[in-house]
Coordinates of C-alpha atoms and ligand atoms in Angstrom, one line a residue:
M1 CA 2.7 6.4 31.3
P2 CA 0.9 9.6 32.5
E3 CA -2.9 9.6 32.6
L4 CA -3.1 12.5 30.1
W5 CA -1.0 13.4 27.2
P6 CA 1.3 16.4 28.2
N7 CA 0.0 19.8 27.0
D8 CA 3.4 20.8 25.8
L9 CA 3.8 17.7 23.5
G10 CA 2.1 18.5 20.1
P11 CA 0.0 16.2 18.0
V12 CA 1.4 13.5 15.7
I13 CA 0.8 14.6 12.1
C14 CA -0.2 11.4 10.2
V15 CA 0.5 11.7 6.5
V16 CA -1.5 10.0 3.7
G17 CA -1.2 10.8 0.0
A18 CA -2.1 7.8 -2.2
R19 CA -4.4 4.8 -2.1
P20 CA -2.0 2.3 -0.6
N21 CA -1.5 4.6 2.4
F22 CA -5.1 4.6 3.5
M23 CA -5.3 1.0 4.7
K24 CA -2.1 1.4 6.6
M25 CA -3.2 4.6 8.4
A26 CA -6.7 3.5 9.4
P27 CA -5.6 1.1 12.2
I28 CA -2.9 3.5 13.4
L29 CA -5.3 6.3 14.0
R30 CA -7.6 3.9 15.8
A31 CA -4.8 2.6 18.0
F32 CA -3.6 6.1 18.9
A33 CA -7.1 7.1 19.9
A34 CA -7.5 4.0 22.0
H35 CA -4.1 4.3 23.7
Q36 CA -3.9 5.3 27.4
P37 CA -3.3 8.2 27.4
A38 CA -4.8 9.0 23.9
I39 CA -2.1 10.2 21.5
P40 CA -3.4 13.3 19.8
T41 CA -3.2 13.2 16.0
L42 CA -3.9 15.4 12.9
L43 CA -4.6 13.5 9.7
L44 CA -3.0 15.2 6.8
H45 CA -3.8 14.3 3.2
T46 CA -1.4 15.6 0.5
G47 CA -4.0 15.1 -2.3
Q48 CA -1.8 12.9 -4.4
H49 CA -4.9 10.7 -5.1
Y50 CA -8.1 12.6 -5.4
D51 CA -10.7 10.7 -7.5
R52 CA -13.7 9.2 -5.8
D53 CA -12.6 5.7 -6.9
M54 CA -9.0 6.2 -5.7
N55 CA -9.7 8.2 -2.6
D56 CA -13.2 8.9 -1.1
K57 CA -14.5 5.4 -1.5
L58 CA -11.5 4.0 0.4
F59 CA -11.9 6.6 3.2
E60 CA -15.5 5.5 3.6
D61 CA -14.7 1.8 3.5
L62 CA -11.9 2.1 6.1
R63 CA -14.0 4.4 8.2
L64 CA -11.1 7.0 8.1
P65 CA -12.0 10.4 9.5
H66 CA -12.1 13.4 7.1
P67 CA -8.6 14.7 6.9
D68 CA -7.9 17.7 9.2
I69 CA -5.7 19.2 6.5
N70 CA -5.7 18.6 2.7
L71 CA -2.8 20.0 0.6
E72 CA -4.6 19.2 -2.7
V73 CA -1.5 18.8 -4.7
G74 CA -3.0 16.4 -7.4
S75 CA -1.2 14.7 -10.2
G76 CA 2.1 15.8 -11.9
S77 CA 5.5 14.7 -12.8
H78 CA 7.5 13.1 -9.9
A79 CA 9.4 16.4 -9.4
V80 CA 6.4 18.6 -9.5
Q81 CA 4.3 16.4 -7.2
T82 CA 7.1 16.0 -4.7
A83 CA 8.0 19.7 -4.8
E84 CA 4.4 20.8 -4.4
V85 CA 3.9 18.6 -1.4
M86 CA 7.0 20.0 0.2
R87 CA 6.1 23.6 -0.5
R88 CA 2.6 23.2 1.0
F89 CA 3.6 21.0 4.0
E90 CA 6.2 23.4 5.5
P91 CA 3.8 26.1 6.7
V92 CA 1.6 23.3 8.3
L93 CA 4.5 22.3 10.5
D94 CA 5.1 25.9 11.5
E95 CA 1.5 26.3 12.5
K96 CA 0.7 23.0 14.2
K97 CA 4.0 22.3 16.0
P98 CA 3.7 18.5 16.0
S99 CA 5.6 16.2 18.3
C100 CA 6.5 14.2 15.2
V101 CA 5.4 13.3 11.7
L102 CA 4.3 9.8 10.9
V103 CA 4.6 8.6 7.3
V104 CA 3.7 5.2 5.9
G105 CA 4.8 3.2 2.8
D106 CA 6.8 4.5 -0.2
V107 CA 4.8 6.9 -2.3
N108 CA 6.0 10.4 -3.3
S109 CA 4.1 12.0 -0.4
T110 CA 6.0 9.8 2.1
L111 CA 9.4 11.1 1.0
A112 CA 8.3 14.7 0.5
C113 CA 6.8 15.1 4.0
T114 CA 9.8 13.3 5.5
L115 CA 12.3 15.6 3.9
V116 CA 10.5 18.8 5.1
A117 CA 10.0 17.6 8.6
V118 CA 13.5 16.4 9.1
K119 CA 15.0 19.7 8.0
K120 CA 12.9 21.4 10.5
N121 CA 14.2 19.2 13.3
I122 CA 10.9 17.5 13.7
P123 CA 11.2 13.7 14.3
V124 CA 9.8 11.4 11.6
V125 CA 8.5 8.0 12.1
H126 CA 8.3 5.6 9.1
V127 CA 5.9 2.7 9.2
E128 CA 6.7 -0.1 6.7
A129 CA 10.4 0.8 6.7
G130 CA 13.4 -1.3 5.4
L131 CA 11.6 -3.0 2.4
R132 CA 14.0 -3.1 -0.6
S133 CA 13.5 -4.3 -4.2
Y134 CA 17.0 -3.3 -5.0
D135 CA 15.6 -1.9 -8.2
R136 CA 16.4 1.8 -8.4
G137 CA 14.3 2.0 -11.6
M138 CA 11.2 2.0 -9.3
P139 CA 10.2 5.4 -8.0
E140 CA 9.1 3.7 -4.8
E141 CA 12.6 2.3 -4.2
I142 CA 14.1 5.8 -4.2
N143 CA 11.3 7.0 -1.8
R144 CA 12.1 4.0 0.6
V145 CA 15.8 4.4 0.6
L146 CA 15.8 8.2 1.2
T147 CA 13.0 8.1 3.8
D148 CA 14.7 5.4 5.9
Q149 CA 18.0 7.2 5.7
I150 CA 16.7 10.3 7.4
A151 CA 13.7 9.3 9.5
D152 CA 14.2 8.8 13.2
L153 CA 12.2 5.7 14.0
L154 CA 11.7 2.8 11.6
Y155 CA 8.9 0.3 12.2
T156 CA 9.3 -2.9 10.1
T157 CA 6.9 -5.5 8.8
E158 CA 9.4 -8.4 8.3
R159 CA 12.7 -9.3 9.8
S160 CA 14.6 -9.0 6.5
A161 CA 14.0 -5.3 6.6
A162 CA 16.5 -4.9 9.5
D163 CA 19.2 -6.5 7.5
N164 CA 18.5 -4.1 4.6
L165 CA 18.7 -1.1 6.9
A166 CA 21.9 -2.4 8.6
R167 CA 23.5 -2.7 5.1
E168 CA 22.7 1.0 4.6
G169 CA 24.5 2.0 7.8
I170 CA 21.3 2.6 9.8
A171 CA 21.8 2.1 13.5
A172 CA 19.8 -0.9 15.0
E173 CA 18.4 1.4 17.8
R174 CA 16.3 3.2 15.2
V175 CA 14.7 0.0 13.9
R176 CA 11.7 -1.8 15.5
F177 CA 10.1 -5.0 14.2
V178 CA 6.4 -4.6 14.9
G179 CA 4.5 -6.5 12.1
N180 CA 2.2 -5.4 9.3
V181 CA -0.5 -2.7 9.8
M182 CA -2.0 -3.7 6.3
I183 CA -2.9 -7.0 7.9
D184 CA -4.5 -5.1 10.9
S185 CA -6.8 -3.5 8.3
L186 CA -7.5 -6.8 6.6
L187 CA -8.4 -8.6 9.8
N188 CA -10.5 -5.6 11.1
N189 CA -12.5 -5.5 7.8
R190 CA -12.7 -9.2 6.8
E191 CA -16.3 -9.6 8.1
F192 CA -17.4 -6.5 6.1
A193 CA -16.0 -7.6 2.8
R194 CA -18.5 -7.2 -0.1
A195 CA -19.7 -10.2 -2.1
P196 CA -17.8 -10.5 -5.4
A197 CA -21.1 -11.0 -7.3
D198 CA -22.2 -7.5 -6.3
S199 CA -19.0 -6.0 -7.6
I200 CA -19.5 -7.7 -10.9
A201 CA -23.2 -6.8 -11.1
A202 CA -22.2 -3.1 -10.6
V203 CA -20.8 -3.1 -14.1
N204 CA -23.6 -5.1 -15.6
A205 CA -21.5 -8.2 -16.0
D206 CA -23.2 -11.6 -15.4
P207 CA -22.4 -12.7 -11.8
A208 CA -23.0 -16.3 -13.0
L209 CA -19.7 -16.0 -14.9
I210 CA -17.8 -16.0 -11.6
S211 CA -20.0 -18.1 -9.4
S212 CA -19.6 -21.3 -11.4
Q213 CA -17.5 -24.1 -9.9
Q214 CA -14.4 -23.0 -11.8
G215 CA -14.3 -19.7 -9.9
Y216 CA -12.5 -16.7 -11.0
G217 CA -9.1 -14.9 -10.9
V218 CA -8.4 -11.3 -9.9
V219 CA -6.0 -9.0 -11.8
T220 CA -4.5 -5.6 -11.0
M221 CA -1.7 -3.9 -12.9
H222 CA -0.5 -0.3 -12.7
R223 CA 3.3 -0.2 -12.5
P224 CA 4.8 2.2 -15.1
S225 CA 7.2 -0.6 -16.1
N226 CA 4.3 -2.8 -17.0
V227 CA 1.7 -0.4 -18.4
D228 CA 3.7 2.6 -19.9
H229 CA 5.1 0.8 -22.9
A230 CA 2.8 -0.4 -25.6
D231 CA 4.6 -3.7 -26.4
V232 CA 4.9 -4.7 -22.7
L233 CA 1.3 -3.9 -21.9
A234 CA 0.1 -5.7 -25.1
S235 CA 2.1 -8.9 -24.3
L236 CA 0.8 -8.9 -20.7
L237 CA -2.8 -8.4 -21.8
G238 CA -2.3 -11.1 -24.4
V239 CA -1.3 -13.8 -21.8
L240 CA -4.1 -12.6 -19.5
R241 CA -6.6 -13.1 -22.2
E242 CA -5.2 -16.6 -22.8
I243 CA -5.6 -17.4 -19.1
S244 CA -9.1 -16.0 -19.2
E245 CA -10.1 -18.9 -21.5
S246 CA -9.5 -21.2 -18.5
I247 CA -10.8 -19.0 -15.8
P248 CA -12.8 -15.7 -15.9
L249 CA -10.6 -12.8 -14.8
V250 CA -11.9 -9.8 -12.9
F251 CA -9.7 -6.8 -13.6
A252 CA -9.7 -3.7 -11.3
L253 CA -8.4 -1.0 -13.7
H254 CA -6.1 1.7 -12.3
P255 CA -6.6 5.1 -14.2
R256 CA -3.0 4.9 -15.5
T257 CA -3.6 1.5 -17.1
K258 CA -7.1 2.4 -18.4
G259 CA -5.6 5.5 -20.1
N260 CA -2.8 3.6 -21.6
I261 CA -5.0 0.8 -23.0
E262 CA -6.9 3.5 -24.8
R263 CA -3.9 5.5 -25.9
F264 CA -2.1 2.4 -27.3
G265 CA -5.3 1.1 -29.0
L266 CA -5.3 -2.2 -27.1
Q267 CA -9.0 -2.4 -26.3
H268 CA -9.4 -5.4 -28.6
L269 CA -7.2 -7.5 -26.2
I270 CA -9.6 -7.0 -23.3
D271 CA -12.8 -7.2 -25.4
T272 CA -14.1 -10.6 -24.2
P273 CA -16.8 -11.3 -21.6
R274 CA -14.3 -13.5 -19.7
M275 CA -12.3 -10.4 -18.8
I276 CA -14.5 -8.3 -16.6
M277 CA -13.2 -4.7 -16.4
L278 CA -14.0 -2.9 -13.2
P279 CA -13.1 0.6 -12.1
P280 CA -10.6 0.9 -9.2
Q281 CA -12.4 -1.0 -6.4
G282 CA -13.2 0.1 -2.9
Y283 CA -11.4 -1.6 0.0
L284 CA -14.2 -3.9 1.0
E285 CA -15.0 -4.9 -2.7
M286 CA -11.3 -5.7 -3.3
L287 CA -11.1 -7.7 0.0
G288 CA -14.2 -9.8 -1.1
L289 CA -12.9 -10.3 -4.6
M290 CA -9.4 -11.4 -3.4
A291 CA -10.7 -13.7 -0.6
G292 CA -12.9 -15.5 -3.1
A293 CA -10.4 -15.8 -5.9
R294 CA -8.6 -19.0 -7.0
I295 CA -5.7 -16.9 -8.3
V296 CA -4.5 -13.3 -8.1
L297 CA -2.2 -11.8 -10.8
T298 CA -0.8 -8.4 -9.8
D299 CA 2.1 -6.0 -9.8
S300 CA 1.0 -4.3 -6.6
G301 CA 3.0 -4.4 -3.4
G302 CA 0.0 -4.5 -1.0
L303 CA -1.8 -7.4 -2.8
Q304 CA 1.3 -9.6 -2.4
E305 CA 0.9 -9.3 1.4
E306 CA -2.9 -9.5 1.4
T307 CA -3.0 -12.7 -0.6
T308 CA -0.4 -14.2 1.7
A309 CA -2.6 -13.3 4.7
L310 CA -5.6 -14.7 3.0
G311 CA -3.9 -17.9 1.7
V312 CA -4.7 -17.2 -1.9
P313 CA -2.0 -18.0 -4.6
C314 CA -0.6 -14.8 -6.1
L315 CA 1.5 -14.4 -9.2
T316 CA 3.4 -11.2 -9.1
M317 CA 4.2 -9.7 -12.6
R318 CA 7.4 -8.0 -11.5
E319 CA 11.1 -8.9 -11.7
N320 CA 11.7 -8.4 -8.0
T321 CA 9.8 -7.8 -4.8
E322 CA 10.6 -5.7 -1.7
R323 CA 8.4 -8.1 0.3
P324 CA 10.4 -11.3 0.1
I325 CA 8.6 -12.9 3.0
T326 CA 5.5 -13.3 0.8
V327 CA 7.6 -15.6 -1.4
D328 CA 9.6 -17.4 1.3
Q329 CA 6.7 -18.1 3.6
G330 CA 3.5 -16.9 1.8
T331 CA 1.6 -17.7 -1.4
N332 CA 3.5 -15.4 -3.7
T333 CA 5.4 -16.4 -6.9
M334 CA 7.4 -13.9 -8.9
V335 CA 6.7 -14.4 -12.6
G336 CA 8.1 -11.1 -14.0
R337 CA 6.9 -10.1 -17.5
D338 CA 7.9 -13.6 -18.8
I339 CA 4.9 -14.8 -20.7
V340 CA 6.0 -18.4 -20.5
A341 CA 6.4 -18.3 -16.7
I342 CA 3.0 -16.5 -16.3
R343 CA 1.3 -19.1 -18.4
H344 CA 3.0 -22.0 -16.6
H345 CA 2.4 -20.8 -13.1
A346 CA -1.2 -19.9 -13.8
A347 CA -1.8 -23.4 -15.2
E348 CA -0.1 -25.0 -12.2
T349 CA -2.2 -22.9 -9.8
L350 CA -5.4 -23.7 -11.5
A351 CA -4.6 -27.4 -11.4
G352 CA -4.5 -27.0 -7.6
R353 CA -0.7 -26.8 -7.3
G354 CA -0.5 -23.2 -6.3
K355 CA 1.4 -22.1 -3.1
S356 CA -0.5 -22.4 0.2
G357 CA 2.1 -20.8 2.5
R358 CA 1.7 -19.6 6.1
V359 CA 1.0 -16.2 7.7
P360 CA 4.3 -14.5 8.7
E361 CA 5.4 -13.6 12.2
L362 CA 3.5 -10.7 13.8
W363 CA 1.0 -10.3 11.0
D364 CA -1.6 -10.8 13.7
G365 CA -3.8 -7.7 13.6
R366 CA -2.1 -6.0 16.6
T367 CA 0.7 -4.1 14.9
A368 CA -0.9 -0.6 15.3
E369 CA -1.3 -1.2 19.0
R370 CA 2.4 -2.1 19.3
I371 CA 3.3 1.1 17.4
A372 CA 1.1 3.2 19.6
E373 CA 2.7 1.8 22.8
D374 CA 6.3 2.1 21.5
L375 CA 5.9 5.6 20.0
A376 CA 4.2 7.0 23.1
T377 CA 7.0 5.7 25.3
W378 CA 9.6 7.2 22.9
L379 CA 7.9 10.6 22.6
L380 CA 7.4 10.9 26.3
A381 CA 11.0 9.9 27.1
R382 CA 12.3 12.5 24.6
R383 CA 10.1 15.1 26.1
N384 CA 11.1 14.3 29.7
A385 CA 14.8 14.4 28.7
A386 CA 14.3 17.8 27.2
V387 CA 12.3 19.2 30.2
N388 CA 14.8 17.9 32.8
Ligands
UD1_401 C1 1.1 5.8 -6.8 C2 2.3 5.4 -6.1 C3 2.4 3.9 -6.2 C4 1.1 3.2 -5.7 C5 0.0 3.7 -6.5 C6 -1.3 3.1 -6.1 C7 4.2 7.0 -6.2 C8 5.6 7.1 -6.8 N1 3.5 5.9 -6.7 O1 1.2 5.5 -8.2 O2 3.5 3.4 -5.4 O3 1.3 1.8 -5.9 O4 -0.1 5.1 -6.3 O5 -2.4 3.6 -6.9 O6 3.9 7.7 -5.3 N2 -4.8 9.5 -11.3 C9 -6.2 9.7 -11.4 N3 -6.9 9.8 -10.2 C10 -6.3 9.9 -9.0 C11 -4.9 9.8 -9.0 C12 -4.2 9.6 -10.1 O7 -6.8 9.6 -12.5 O8 -7.0 10.1 -8.0 C13 -4.1 9.3 -12.6 C14 -3.4 10.5 -13.1 O9 -3.5 10.5 -14.5 C15 -2.0 10.4 -12.7 C16 -1.8 8.9 -12.7 O10 -3.1 8.3 -12.4 O11 -1.2 11.1 -13.5 C17 -0.8 8.4 -11.8 O12 -1.0 8.9 -10.5 P1 0.3 9.1 -9.4 O13 -0.2 9.5 -8.1 O14 1.3 9.9 -10.1 O15 0.9 7.7 -9.3 P2 0.3 6.2 -9.3 O16 0.6 5.6 -10.6 O17 -1.1 6.2 -8.9

């Protein structure tokens, strides 16, 4: 390794767009800055998420620097959002001449920026590659498949990802198993997690509700397949309300879900003091809430991993998961939208028969360091080959 980053090798443009990207990027930026030599970066925000709750609060909690560039695309249909990111990203590449573009996860911004960079012959690095739900009805699955197909370097979180990629004809040399950057963030921030009682008090709910011996559960739900149809949303809220009679549930409401509860006239289903409705939570609030919970019910990707790392039983209200290691080794159980299964597994968990699991290989808090080392070596070797 040289002592200084070569002048002729541009910065790494690190792309974030939506909430689940932020906790993945924070440790990467830190590891790139700490690397010897430091890897120069530019943080680019597409503006896919923009609310204080969905964005600014997480930036503060994760101590992310202010983005160097913000494309300010905002909300829109998938086509409009993706196209708008692409249109606005292209001139940035012309101006900044990066050595590569680094994308994380599976949101629309991930795919949009990948597509633009690859067509300009700029290498793309995908962190959290190779995850597959094999459900093409999920917009994220389309983003994953296409991003991995055209990106140059694929960093994976679990070994099954390499098999998925091999099945799609992706050469093994492009794939590197490094572990999970989400867990880097979790371990870095565990000591700063906020007390659950404070998060409850912030909405004027009675903290005594969750501090009794019976404890509390945490719910998040925002997948279009769960919240965009009135009957599905009503039946899920109905079973959650039933569970809340056994254990108070703290619900962190995504704007999509909140809007649909109002639009479909389902407020009566959540109108009980035992279902505590919170706005989207900051990272440190969510970490505190999850760590103290007896059960988590979710349709999120990230929470399946975080609960596995924390050893908290998780019921995932989806038909499939792109993160099978959380089921095979961790605390996750897939319950789909099956009311009977949700009721049964919740009762089992509350009776102390939830999954305990173990922490998967390389979910050790050092993934970002491994990525920094590997990427620096790769970029320098490419540059030297081009110069010589
Ligand atoms: C996106 C990701 C999803 C991720 C989720 C986490 C895609 C395809 N989906 O879904 O993988 O799990 O983020 O939140 O990229 N809205 C606000 N404020 C905001 C952002 C959005 O109110 O700051 C509302 C808007 O009404 C918007 C809706 O939420 O139309 C959905 O936002 P969008 O970014 O399209 O997708 P998410 O459902 O958040």
